[in-house]
Coordinates of C-alpha atoms and ligand atoms in Angstrom, one line a residue:
Chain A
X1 CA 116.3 117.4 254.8
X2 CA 118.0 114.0 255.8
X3 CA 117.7 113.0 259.7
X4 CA 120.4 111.3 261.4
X5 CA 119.7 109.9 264.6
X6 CA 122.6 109.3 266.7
X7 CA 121.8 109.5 269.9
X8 CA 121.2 105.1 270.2
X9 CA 122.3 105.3 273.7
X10 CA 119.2 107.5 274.8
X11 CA 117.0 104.9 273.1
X12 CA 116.5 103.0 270.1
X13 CA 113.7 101.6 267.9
X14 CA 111.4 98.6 268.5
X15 CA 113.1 96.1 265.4
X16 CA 110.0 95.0 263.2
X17 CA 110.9 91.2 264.1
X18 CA 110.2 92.6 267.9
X19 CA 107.2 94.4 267.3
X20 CA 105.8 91.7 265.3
X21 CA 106.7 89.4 268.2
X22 CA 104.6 91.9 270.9
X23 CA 101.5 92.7 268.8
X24 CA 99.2 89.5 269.6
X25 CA 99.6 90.3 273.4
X26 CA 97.9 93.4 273.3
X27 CA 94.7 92.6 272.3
X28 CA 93.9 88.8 270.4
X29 CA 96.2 87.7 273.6
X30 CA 95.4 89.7 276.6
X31 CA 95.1 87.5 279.2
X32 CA 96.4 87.9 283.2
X33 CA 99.0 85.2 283.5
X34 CA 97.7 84.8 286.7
X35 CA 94.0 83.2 285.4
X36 CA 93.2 79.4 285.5
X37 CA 91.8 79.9 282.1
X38 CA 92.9 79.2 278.4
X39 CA 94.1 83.2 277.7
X40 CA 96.4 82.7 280.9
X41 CA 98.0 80.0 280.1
X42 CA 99.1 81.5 276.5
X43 CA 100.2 84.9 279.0
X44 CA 102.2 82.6 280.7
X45 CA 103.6 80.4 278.1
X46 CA 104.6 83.7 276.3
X47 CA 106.5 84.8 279.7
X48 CA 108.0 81.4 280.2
X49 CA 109.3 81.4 276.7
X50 CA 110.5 85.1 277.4
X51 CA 112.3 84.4 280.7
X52 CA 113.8 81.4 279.4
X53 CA 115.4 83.6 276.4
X54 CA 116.9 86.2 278.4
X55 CA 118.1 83.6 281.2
X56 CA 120.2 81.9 278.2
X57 CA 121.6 84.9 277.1
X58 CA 122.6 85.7 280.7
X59 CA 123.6 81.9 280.7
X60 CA 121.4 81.8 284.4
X61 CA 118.4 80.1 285.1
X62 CA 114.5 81.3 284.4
X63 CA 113.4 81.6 288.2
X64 CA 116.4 84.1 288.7
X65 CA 115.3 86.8 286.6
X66 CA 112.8 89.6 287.4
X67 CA 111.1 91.5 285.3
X68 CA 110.3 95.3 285.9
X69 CA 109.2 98.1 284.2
X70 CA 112.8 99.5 283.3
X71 CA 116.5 100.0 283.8
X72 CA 115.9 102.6 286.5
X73 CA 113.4 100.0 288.4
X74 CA 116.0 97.2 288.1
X75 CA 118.5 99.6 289.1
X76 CA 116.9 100.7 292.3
X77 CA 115.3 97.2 292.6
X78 CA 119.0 95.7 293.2
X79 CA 120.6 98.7 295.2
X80 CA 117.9 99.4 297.7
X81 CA 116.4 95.5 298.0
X82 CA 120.1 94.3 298.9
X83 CA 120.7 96.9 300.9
X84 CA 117.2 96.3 302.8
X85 CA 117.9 92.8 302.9
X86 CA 121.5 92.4 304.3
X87 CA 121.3 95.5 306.4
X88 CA 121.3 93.4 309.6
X89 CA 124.8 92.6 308.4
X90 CA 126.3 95.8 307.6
X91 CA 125.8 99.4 306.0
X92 CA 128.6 99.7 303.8
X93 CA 127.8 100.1 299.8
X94 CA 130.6 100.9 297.6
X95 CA 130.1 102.4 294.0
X96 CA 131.4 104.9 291.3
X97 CA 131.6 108.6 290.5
X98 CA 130.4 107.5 286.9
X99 CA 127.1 105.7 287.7
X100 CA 124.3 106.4 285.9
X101 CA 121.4 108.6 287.9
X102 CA 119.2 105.9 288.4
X103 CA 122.4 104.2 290.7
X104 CA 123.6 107.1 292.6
X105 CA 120.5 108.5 293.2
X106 CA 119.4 105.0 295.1
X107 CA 122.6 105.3 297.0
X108 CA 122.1 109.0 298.0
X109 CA 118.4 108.4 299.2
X110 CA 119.8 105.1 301.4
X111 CA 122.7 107.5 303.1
X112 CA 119.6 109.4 303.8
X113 CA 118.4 106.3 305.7
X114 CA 121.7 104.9 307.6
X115 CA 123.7 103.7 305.0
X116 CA 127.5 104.8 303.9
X117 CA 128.5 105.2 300.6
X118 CA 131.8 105.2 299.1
X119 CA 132.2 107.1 295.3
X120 CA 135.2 105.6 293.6
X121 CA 136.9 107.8 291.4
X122 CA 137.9 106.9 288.5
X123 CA 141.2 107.8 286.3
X124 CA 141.0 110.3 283.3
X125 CA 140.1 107.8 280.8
X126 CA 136.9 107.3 283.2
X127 CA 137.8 103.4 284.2
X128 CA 137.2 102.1 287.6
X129 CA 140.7 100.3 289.2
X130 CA 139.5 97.2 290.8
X131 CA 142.4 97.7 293.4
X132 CA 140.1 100.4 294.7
X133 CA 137.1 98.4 294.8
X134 CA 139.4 96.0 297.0
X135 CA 141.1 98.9 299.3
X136 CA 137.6 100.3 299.8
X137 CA 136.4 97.0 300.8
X138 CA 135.2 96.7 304.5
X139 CA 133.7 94.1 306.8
X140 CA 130.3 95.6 307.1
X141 CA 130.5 96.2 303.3
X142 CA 127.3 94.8 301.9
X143 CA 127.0 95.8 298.4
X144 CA 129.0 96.5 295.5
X145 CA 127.2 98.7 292.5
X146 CA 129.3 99.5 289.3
X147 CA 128.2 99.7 286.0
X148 CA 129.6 97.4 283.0
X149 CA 129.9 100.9 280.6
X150 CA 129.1 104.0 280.9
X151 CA 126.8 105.7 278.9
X152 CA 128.2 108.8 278.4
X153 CA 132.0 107.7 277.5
X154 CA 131.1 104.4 276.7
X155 CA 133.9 102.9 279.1
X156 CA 134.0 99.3 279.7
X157 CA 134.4 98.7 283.4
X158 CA 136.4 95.5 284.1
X159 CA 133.7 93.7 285.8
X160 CA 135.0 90.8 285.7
X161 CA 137.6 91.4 287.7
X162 CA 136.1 93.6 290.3
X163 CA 133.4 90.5 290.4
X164 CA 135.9 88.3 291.6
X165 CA 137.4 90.4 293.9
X166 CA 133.9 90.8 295.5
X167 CA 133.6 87.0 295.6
X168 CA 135.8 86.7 298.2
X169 CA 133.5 88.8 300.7
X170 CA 129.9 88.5 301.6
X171 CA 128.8 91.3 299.9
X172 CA 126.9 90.9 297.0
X173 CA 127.9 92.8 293.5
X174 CA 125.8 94.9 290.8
X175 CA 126.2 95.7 287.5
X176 CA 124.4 98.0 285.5
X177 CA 124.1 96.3 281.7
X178 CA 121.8 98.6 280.4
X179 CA 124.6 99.7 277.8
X180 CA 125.9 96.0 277.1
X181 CA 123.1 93.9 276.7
X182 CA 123.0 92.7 273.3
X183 CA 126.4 94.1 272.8
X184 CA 129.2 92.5 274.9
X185 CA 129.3 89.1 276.7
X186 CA 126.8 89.9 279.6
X187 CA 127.3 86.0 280.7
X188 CA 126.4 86.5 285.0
X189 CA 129.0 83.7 285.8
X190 CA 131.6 85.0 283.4
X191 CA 131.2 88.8 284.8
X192 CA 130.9 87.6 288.3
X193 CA 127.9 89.4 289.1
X194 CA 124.8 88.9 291.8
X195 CA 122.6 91.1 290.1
X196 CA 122.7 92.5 286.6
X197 CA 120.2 94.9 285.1
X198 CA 118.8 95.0 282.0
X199 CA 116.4 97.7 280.1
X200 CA 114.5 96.9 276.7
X201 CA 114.4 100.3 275.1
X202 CA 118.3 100.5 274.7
X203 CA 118.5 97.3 272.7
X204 CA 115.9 97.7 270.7
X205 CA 112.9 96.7 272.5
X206 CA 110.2 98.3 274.0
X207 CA 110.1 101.6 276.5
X208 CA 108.6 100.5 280.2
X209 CA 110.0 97.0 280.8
X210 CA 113.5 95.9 282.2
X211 CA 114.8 92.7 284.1
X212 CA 117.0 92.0 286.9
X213 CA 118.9 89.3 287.3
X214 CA 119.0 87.5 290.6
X215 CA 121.6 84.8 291.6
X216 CA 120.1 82.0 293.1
X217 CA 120.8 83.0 297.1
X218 CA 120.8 86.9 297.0
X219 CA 118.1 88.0 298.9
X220 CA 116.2 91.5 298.0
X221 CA 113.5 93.0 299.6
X222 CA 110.5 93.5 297.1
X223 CA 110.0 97.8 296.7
X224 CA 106.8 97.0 295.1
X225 CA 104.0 95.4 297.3
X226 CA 100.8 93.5 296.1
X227 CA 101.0 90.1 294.6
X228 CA 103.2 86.7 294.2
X229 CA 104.0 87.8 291.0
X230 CA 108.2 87.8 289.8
X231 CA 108.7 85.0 292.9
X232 CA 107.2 87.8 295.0
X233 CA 109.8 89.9 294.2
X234 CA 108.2 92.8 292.2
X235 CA 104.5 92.3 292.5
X236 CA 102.2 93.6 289.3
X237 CA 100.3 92.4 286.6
X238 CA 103.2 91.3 284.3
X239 CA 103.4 93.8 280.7
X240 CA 102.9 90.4 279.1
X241 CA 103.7 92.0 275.5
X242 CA 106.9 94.6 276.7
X243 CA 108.4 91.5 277.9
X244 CA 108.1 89.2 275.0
X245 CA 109.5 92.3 273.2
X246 CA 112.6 92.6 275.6
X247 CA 113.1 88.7 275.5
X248 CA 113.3 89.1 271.8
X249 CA 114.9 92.4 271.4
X250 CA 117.9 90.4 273.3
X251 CA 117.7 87.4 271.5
X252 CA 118.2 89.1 268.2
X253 CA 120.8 91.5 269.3
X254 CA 123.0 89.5 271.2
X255 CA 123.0 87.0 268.5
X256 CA 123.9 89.5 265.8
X257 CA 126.4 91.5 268.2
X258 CA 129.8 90.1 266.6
X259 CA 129.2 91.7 263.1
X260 CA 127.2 94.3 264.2
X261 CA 129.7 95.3 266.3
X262 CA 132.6 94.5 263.7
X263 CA 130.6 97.5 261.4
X264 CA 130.1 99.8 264.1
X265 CA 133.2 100.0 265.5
X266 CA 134.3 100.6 262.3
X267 CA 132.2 103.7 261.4
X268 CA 132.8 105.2 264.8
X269 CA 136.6 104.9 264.5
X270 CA 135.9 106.9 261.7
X271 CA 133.9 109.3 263.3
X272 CA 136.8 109.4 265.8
X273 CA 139.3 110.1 263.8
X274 CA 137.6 112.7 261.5
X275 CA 136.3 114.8 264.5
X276 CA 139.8 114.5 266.1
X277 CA 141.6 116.5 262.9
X278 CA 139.3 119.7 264.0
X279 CA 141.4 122.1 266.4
X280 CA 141.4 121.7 270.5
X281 CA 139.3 118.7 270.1
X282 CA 139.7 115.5 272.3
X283 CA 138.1 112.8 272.9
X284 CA 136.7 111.4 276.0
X285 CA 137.3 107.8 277.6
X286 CA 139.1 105.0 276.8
X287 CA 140.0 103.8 273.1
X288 CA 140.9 100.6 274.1
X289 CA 138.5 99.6 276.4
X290 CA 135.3 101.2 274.8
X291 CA 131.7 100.5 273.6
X292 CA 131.9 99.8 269.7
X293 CA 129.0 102.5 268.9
X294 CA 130.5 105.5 271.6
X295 CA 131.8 108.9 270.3
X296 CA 132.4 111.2 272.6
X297 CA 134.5 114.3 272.0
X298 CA 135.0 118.3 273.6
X299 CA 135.4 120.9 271.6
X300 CA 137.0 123.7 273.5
X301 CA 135.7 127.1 274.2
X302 CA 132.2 126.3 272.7
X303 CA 129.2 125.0 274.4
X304 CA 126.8 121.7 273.6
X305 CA 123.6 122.9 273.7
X306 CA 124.2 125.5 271.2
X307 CA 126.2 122.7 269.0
X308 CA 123.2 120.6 269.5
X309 CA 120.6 123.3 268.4
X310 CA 122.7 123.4 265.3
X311 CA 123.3 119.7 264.5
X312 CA 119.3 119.8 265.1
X313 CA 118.5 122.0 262.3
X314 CA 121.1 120.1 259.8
X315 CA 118.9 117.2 260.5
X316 CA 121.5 115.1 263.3
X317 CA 120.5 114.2 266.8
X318 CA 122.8 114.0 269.3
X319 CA 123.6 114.6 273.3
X320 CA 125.9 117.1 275.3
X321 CA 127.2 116.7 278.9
X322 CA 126.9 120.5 278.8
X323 CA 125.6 122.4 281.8
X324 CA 122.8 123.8 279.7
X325 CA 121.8 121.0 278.8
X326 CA 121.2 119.7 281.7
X327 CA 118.1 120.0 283.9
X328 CA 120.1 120.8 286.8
X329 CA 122.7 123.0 284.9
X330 CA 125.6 121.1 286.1
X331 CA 127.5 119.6 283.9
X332 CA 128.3 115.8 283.4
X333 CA 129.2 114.3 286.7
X334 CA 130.9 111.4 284.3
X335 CA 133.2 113.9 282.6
X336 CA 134.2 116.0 285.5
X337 CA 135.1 112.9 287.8
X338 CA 136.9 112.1 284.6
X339 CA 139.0 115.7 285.8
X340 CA 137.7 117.5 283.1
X341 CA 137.3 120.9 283.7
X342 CA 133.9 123.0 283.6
X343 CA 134.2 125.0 280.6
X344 CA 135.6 122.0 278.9
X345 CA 133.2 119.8 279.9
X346 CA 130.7 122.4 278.7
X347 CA 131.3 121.6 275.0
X348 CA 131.0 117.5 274.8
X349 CA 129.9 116.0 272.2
X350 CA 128.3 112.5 272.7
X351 CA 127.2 110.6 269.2
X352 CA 126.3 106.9 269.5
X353 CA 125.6 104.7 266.7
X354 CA 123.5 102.2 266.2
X355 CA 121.7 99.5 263.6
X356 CA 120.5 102.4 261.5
X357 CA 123.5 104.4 260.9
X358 CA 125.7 104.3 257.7
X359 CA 128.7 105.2 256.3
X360 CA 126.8 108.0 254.1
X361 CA 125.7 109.3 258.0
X362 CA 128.9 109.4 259.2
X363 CA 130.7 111.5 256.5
X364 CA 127.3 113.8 256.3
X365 CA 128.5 114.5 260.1
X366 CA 131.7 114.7 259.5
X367 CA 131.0 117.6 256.9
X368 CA 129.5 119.2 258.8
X369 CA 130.4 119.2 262.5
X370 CA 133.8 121.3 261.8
X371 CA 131.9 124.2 259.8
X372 CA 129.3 123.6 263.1
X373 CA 132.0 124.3 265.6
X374 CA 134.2 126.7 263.5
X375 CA 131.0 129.0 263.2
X376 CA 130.2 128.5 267.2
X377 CA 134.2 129.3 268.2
X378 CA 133.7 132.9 265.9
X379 CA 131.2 134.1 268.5
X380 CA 133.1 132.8 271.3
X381 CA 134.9 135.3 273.4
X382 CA 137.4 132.3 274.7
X383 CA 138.4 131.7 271.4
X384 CA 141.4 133.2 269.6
X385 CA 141.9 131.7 266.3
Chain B
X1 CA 111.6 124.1 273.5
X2 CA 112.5 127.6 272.4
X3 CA 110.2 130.2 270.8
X4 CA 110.7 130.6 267.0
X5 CA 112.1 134.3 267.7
X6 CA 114.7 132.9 269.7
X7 CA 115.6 130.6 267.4
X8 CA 115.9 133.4 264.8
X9 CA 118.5 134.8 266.1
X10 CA 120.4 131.9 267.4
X11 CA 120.5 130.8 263.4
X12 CA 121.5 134.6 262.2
X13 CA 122.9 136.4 265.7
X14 CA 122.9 140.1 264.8
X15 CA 126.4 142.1 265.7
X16 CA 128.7 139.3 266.2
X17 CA 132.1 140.2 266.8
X18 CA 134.4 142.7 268.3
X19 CA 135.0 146.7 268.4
X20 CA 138.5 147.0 268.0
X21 CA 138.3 151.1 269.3
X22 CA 135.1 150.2 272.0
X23 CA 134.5 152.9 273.9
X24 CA 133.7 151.0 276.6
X25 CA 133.8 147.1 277.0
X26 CA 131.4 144.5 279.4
X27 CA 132.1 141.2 280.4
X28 CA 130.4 139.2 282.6
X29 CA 130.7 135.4 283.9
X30 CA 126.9 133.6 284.6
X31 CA 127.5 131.6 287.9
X32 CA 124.8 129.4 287.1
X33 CA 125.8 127.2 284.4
X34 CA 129.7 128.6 283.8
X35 CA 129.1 130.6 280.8
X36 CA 130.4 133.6 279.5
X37 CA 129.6 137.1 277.4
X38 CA 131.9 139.7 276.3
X39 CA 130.3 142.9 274.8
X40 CA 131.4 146.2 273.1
X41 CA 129.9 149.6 272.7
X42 CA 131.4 152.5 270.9
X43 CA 129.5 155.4 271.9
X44 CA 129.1 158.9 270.1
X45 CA 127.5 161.8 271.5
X46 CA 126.0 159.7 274.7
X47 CA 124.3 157.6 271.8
X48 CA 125.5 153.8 270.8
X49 CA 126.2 153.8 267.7
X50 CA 128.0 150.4 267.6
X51 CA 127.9 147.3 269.5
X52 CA 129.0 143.5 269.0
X53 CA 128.7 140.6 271.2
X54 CA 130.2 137.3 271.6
X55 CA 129.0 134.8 273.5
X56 CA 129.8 131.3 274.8
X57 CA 126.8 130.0 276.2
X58 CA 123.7 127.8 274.8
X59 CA 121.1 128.9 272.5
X60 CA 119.4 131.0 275.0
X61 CA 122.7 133.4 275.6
X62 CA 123.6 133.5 272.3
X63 CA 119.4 134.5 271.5
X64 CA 119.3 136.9 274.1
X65 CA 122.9 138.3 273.2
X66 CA 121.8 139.4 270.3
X67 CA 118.7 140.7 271.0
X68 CA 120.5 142.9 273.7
X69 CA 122.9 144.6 270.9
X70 CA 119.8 145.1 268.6
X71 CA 117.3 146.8 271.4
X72 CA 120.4 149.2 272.7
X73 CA 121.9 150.4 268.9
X74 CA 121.4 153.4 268.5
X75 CA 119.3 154.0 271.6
X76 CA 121.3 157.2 274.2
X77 CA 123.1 155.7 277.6
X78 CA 120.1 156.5 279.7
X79 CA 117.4 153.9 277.2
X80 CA 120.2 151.7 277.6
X81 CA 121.0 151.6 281.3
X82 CA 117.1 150.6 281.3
X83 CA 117.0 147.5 279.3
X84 CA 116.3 145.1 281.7
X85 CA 116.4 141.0 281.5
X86 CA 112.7 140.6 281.7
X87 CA 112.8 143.0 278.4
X88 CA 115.2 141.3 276.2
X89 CA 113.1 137.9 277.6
X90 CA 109.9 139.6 276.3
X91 CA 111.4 140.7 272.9
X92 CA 112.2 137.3 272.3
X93 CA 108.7 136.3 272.9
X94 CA 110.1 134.4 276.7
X95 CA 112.5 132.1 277.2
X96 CA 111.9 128.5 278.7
X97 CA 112.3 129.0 283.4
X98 CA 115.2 127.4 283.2
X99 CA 116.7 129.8 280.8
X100 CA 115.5 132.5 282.7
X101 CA 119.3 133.3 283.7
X102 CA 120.8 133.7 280.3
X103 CA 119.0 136.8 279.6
X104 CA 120.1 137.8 282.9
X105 CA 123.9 137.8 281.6
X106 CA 123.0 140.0 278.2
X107 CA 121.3 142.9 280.3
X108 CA 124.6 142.4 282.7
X109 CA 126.7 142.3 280.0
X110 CA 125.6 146.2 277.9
X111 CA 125.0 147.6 282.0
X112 CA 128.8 146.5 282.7
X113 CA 129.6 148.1 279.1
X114 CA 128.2 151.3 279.9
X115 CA 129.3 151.6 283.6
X116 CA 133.0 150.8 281.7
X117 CA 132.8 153.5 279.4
X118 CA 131.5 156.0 282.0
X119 CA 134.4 154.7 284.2
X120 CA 136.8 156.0 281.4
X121 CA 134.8 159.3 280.8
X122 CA 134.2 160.0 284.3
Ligands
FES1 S1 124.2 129.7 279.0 FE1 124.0 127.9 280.2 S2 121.9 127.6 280.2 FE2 122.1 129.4 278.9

């Protein structure tokens, strides 16, 4: 049996080039950049060269990005470091209903400690209006946190915007890159951004190591204690090899991210459009304003998990915002702020695409997803056909 | 994550579908996770001698939906009324904790089916 991995925006696969890259740090190379010695200085050339690659990309400079061990470090790096940092000066953060976990979770454990949060809704297409990031604004606001896409719906927020609306005030604004790195423009000074955060695993790097970005002036307050290491900012031996991975993993992608995403966006408008001729089907999020490898659909009156059980043993893998799914059993916070309702949201259908699909993928799918659904709706007691 | 019986059945559900003369009808709603089961007996001298199911629900529901119809055919009211949710858990060789509550909605769903057709025969 084939297998058709679609599910690019939960991870993806270390490239060759990138492993190739990593391998002589783990062993031949293994030396503390922190030594005096000849196997620290290669450790540290290696990170210099790394830092220097992703501050390009990010068109900053190399002292201003941190590295971490992921996207949910950076993530809570940022929110609760600012928030530690300025909160002399205010306890106002302002965010979104859409956020991944790893953001609203930081923000619900600082309203634990003192701090105000404000959710912004967003409209049914799941975009954020930066005229609400502006009304919610407030003298004692400190932070700003939205993400640059969502990975559920694959929105593009208009960062940009919101960034320069933020400029005006003293607080200091967030974005969440982990789905546009090596994909859209993540340029800090053309997004208007204090702090941006990066993961490795999503663009075809390594699991375990992220980066932050830090604008030369934004103060944080460190979360991890222990050593000078990352301009004190996040002490720890560095993951000498995950890094030169990430550095290159970005390299690569963002350099090949016009035709890759050229072919993409082709293959999932097809998607789109195939999965869209099945009955009570629609799609979620923005056309317009949407990542070029996102599919994201309901069907109604059936459920994901037991759509994903069957894509499963036809040899796909994919992701539901289905309460079963879920750890919690709720069901996506992204598609109900996006007014979806329960049972709807119960049978989403997220596929994203990546380097290793192809057009032979995508009409396998598509031949078999509405036999999938048309089976699931027979034993559903919702559905009258 | 799921045992190879439930699996089984999610793949080939036994007595999908609907009895158009039931003798009595269940359906019940599972709070937890917004799901929902609709099930039909027809019974024949206090015996069931048909039932059908359908479910909308994940994996687990549809599993433990089916097991439900195949432990109570054929079985009198009485067997029935004792098929409890640990049982059709069992039968399917246990279901993961957090599933635990989809087997809770097939037992709920034949008890409401029987208390239904009692209702009309009362
Ligand atoms: S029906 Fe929702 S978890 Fe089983």
């Amino acid at each position: 049996m084939q297998r058709i991995y679609l599910d690019y925006a939960a991870t993806t696969p270390v490239l060759p080039e990138v492993l190739e890259a990593m391998v002589p740090y783990f062993s031949g190379e293994f030396g503390n950049a922190s030594g005096v010695y000849s196997w620290s200085r290669t450790a540290r050339q290696a990170l210099d060269q790394a830092r220097d690659q992703v501050a390009k990309v990010l068109g900053a400079q190399p002292e201003e990005i941190v590295f971490t061990g992921g996207g949910s470090e950076s993530d809570n790096l940022a929110i609760k470091g600012a928030a530690w940092a300025y909160r002399d000066r205010g306890r106002h953060i302002i965010t979104s209903a859409i956020e991944h976990h790893a953001v609203l979770e930081a923000c619900h454990w600082l309203e634990g400690q003192g701090f105000e949060v404000t959710y912004l809704p967003v409209n049914g297409e799941g975009l954020v209006d930066p005229q609400s990031v502006k009304e919610a604004l407030r003298p004692d606001t400190i932070l700003v946190t939205i993400m640059h896409a969502n990975n559920e719906v694959g929105t593009i927020q208009p960062i940009a915007e919101i960034g320069e609306i933020v400029r005006d005030t003293k607080a200091v604004f967030h974005t969440d890159a982990v789905q546009t790195a090596g994909v859209l423009d993540i340029n800090v000074d053309h997004l208007n951004v204090d702090l941006l955060t990066l993961s490795g695993h999503k663009l075809y790097g390594p699991k375990g190591v992220g980066a932050l970005y830090v604008r030369k002036g934004t103060r944080l307050v460190p979360m991890i204690h222990g050593g000078g290491h990352e301009r004190r900012r996040r002490a720890g031996t560095e993951n000498v090899p995950g890094i030169v991975g990430l550095a290159r993993a970005l390299e690569i992608t963002h350099s090949e991210r016009e035709s890759e995403n050229a072919r993409l966006q082709a293959l999932r408008d097809k998607l789109i459009s195939g999965l869209s001729a099945i009955p009570y089907t629609r799609v979620n999020g923005s056309l317009a304003q949407r990542l070029p490898n996102n599919v994201n659909v309901c069907f109604e009156f059936i459920e994901g998990e037991s759509l994903l059980l069957t894509l499963d043993m036809r040899g796909v893998a994919a992701s539901s915002g289905s309460a079963c799914t879920s750890g919690s059993l709720e069901p996506s916070h992204v598609l109900l702020a996006m007014g979806l309702p329960h049972e709807i949201a119960h049978g989403s259908l997220r596929l994203t695409l990546g380097r290793g699909t192809t057009e032979a993928d995508v009409d396998y799918v598509l031949g078999e997803i509405p036999q999938i659904v048309e089976r699931l709706r027979a034993m559903s007691p919702l559905y009258r056909g | 994550m799921y045992s190879e019986k439930v699996m089984e059945h999610f793949q080939n559900p036994r007595n999908v579908g609907e009895i158009d003369d039931a003798s009595g009808v269940g359906e019940v709603g599972n709070a937890r996770c917004g799901d929902i089961m609709k099930l039909w007996i027809k019974v024949e001298d206090g015996i069931i001698k048909d039932i059908k199911f359908k479910t909308f629900g994940c994996g687990a529901a549809i599993a433990t939906s089916s097991m439900v119809t195949e432990l109570a055919l054929g079985k009198t009211l009485e067997e029935a009324e004792q098929i409890s949710n640990q049982a059709v858990a069992e039968a399917l060789d246990g279901l993961p904790p957090i599933k635990m509550h989809c087997s809770n909605l097939a037992a709920d769903a034949l008890h409401a089916a029987i208390q239904d057709y009692r209702r009309r025969n009362g």
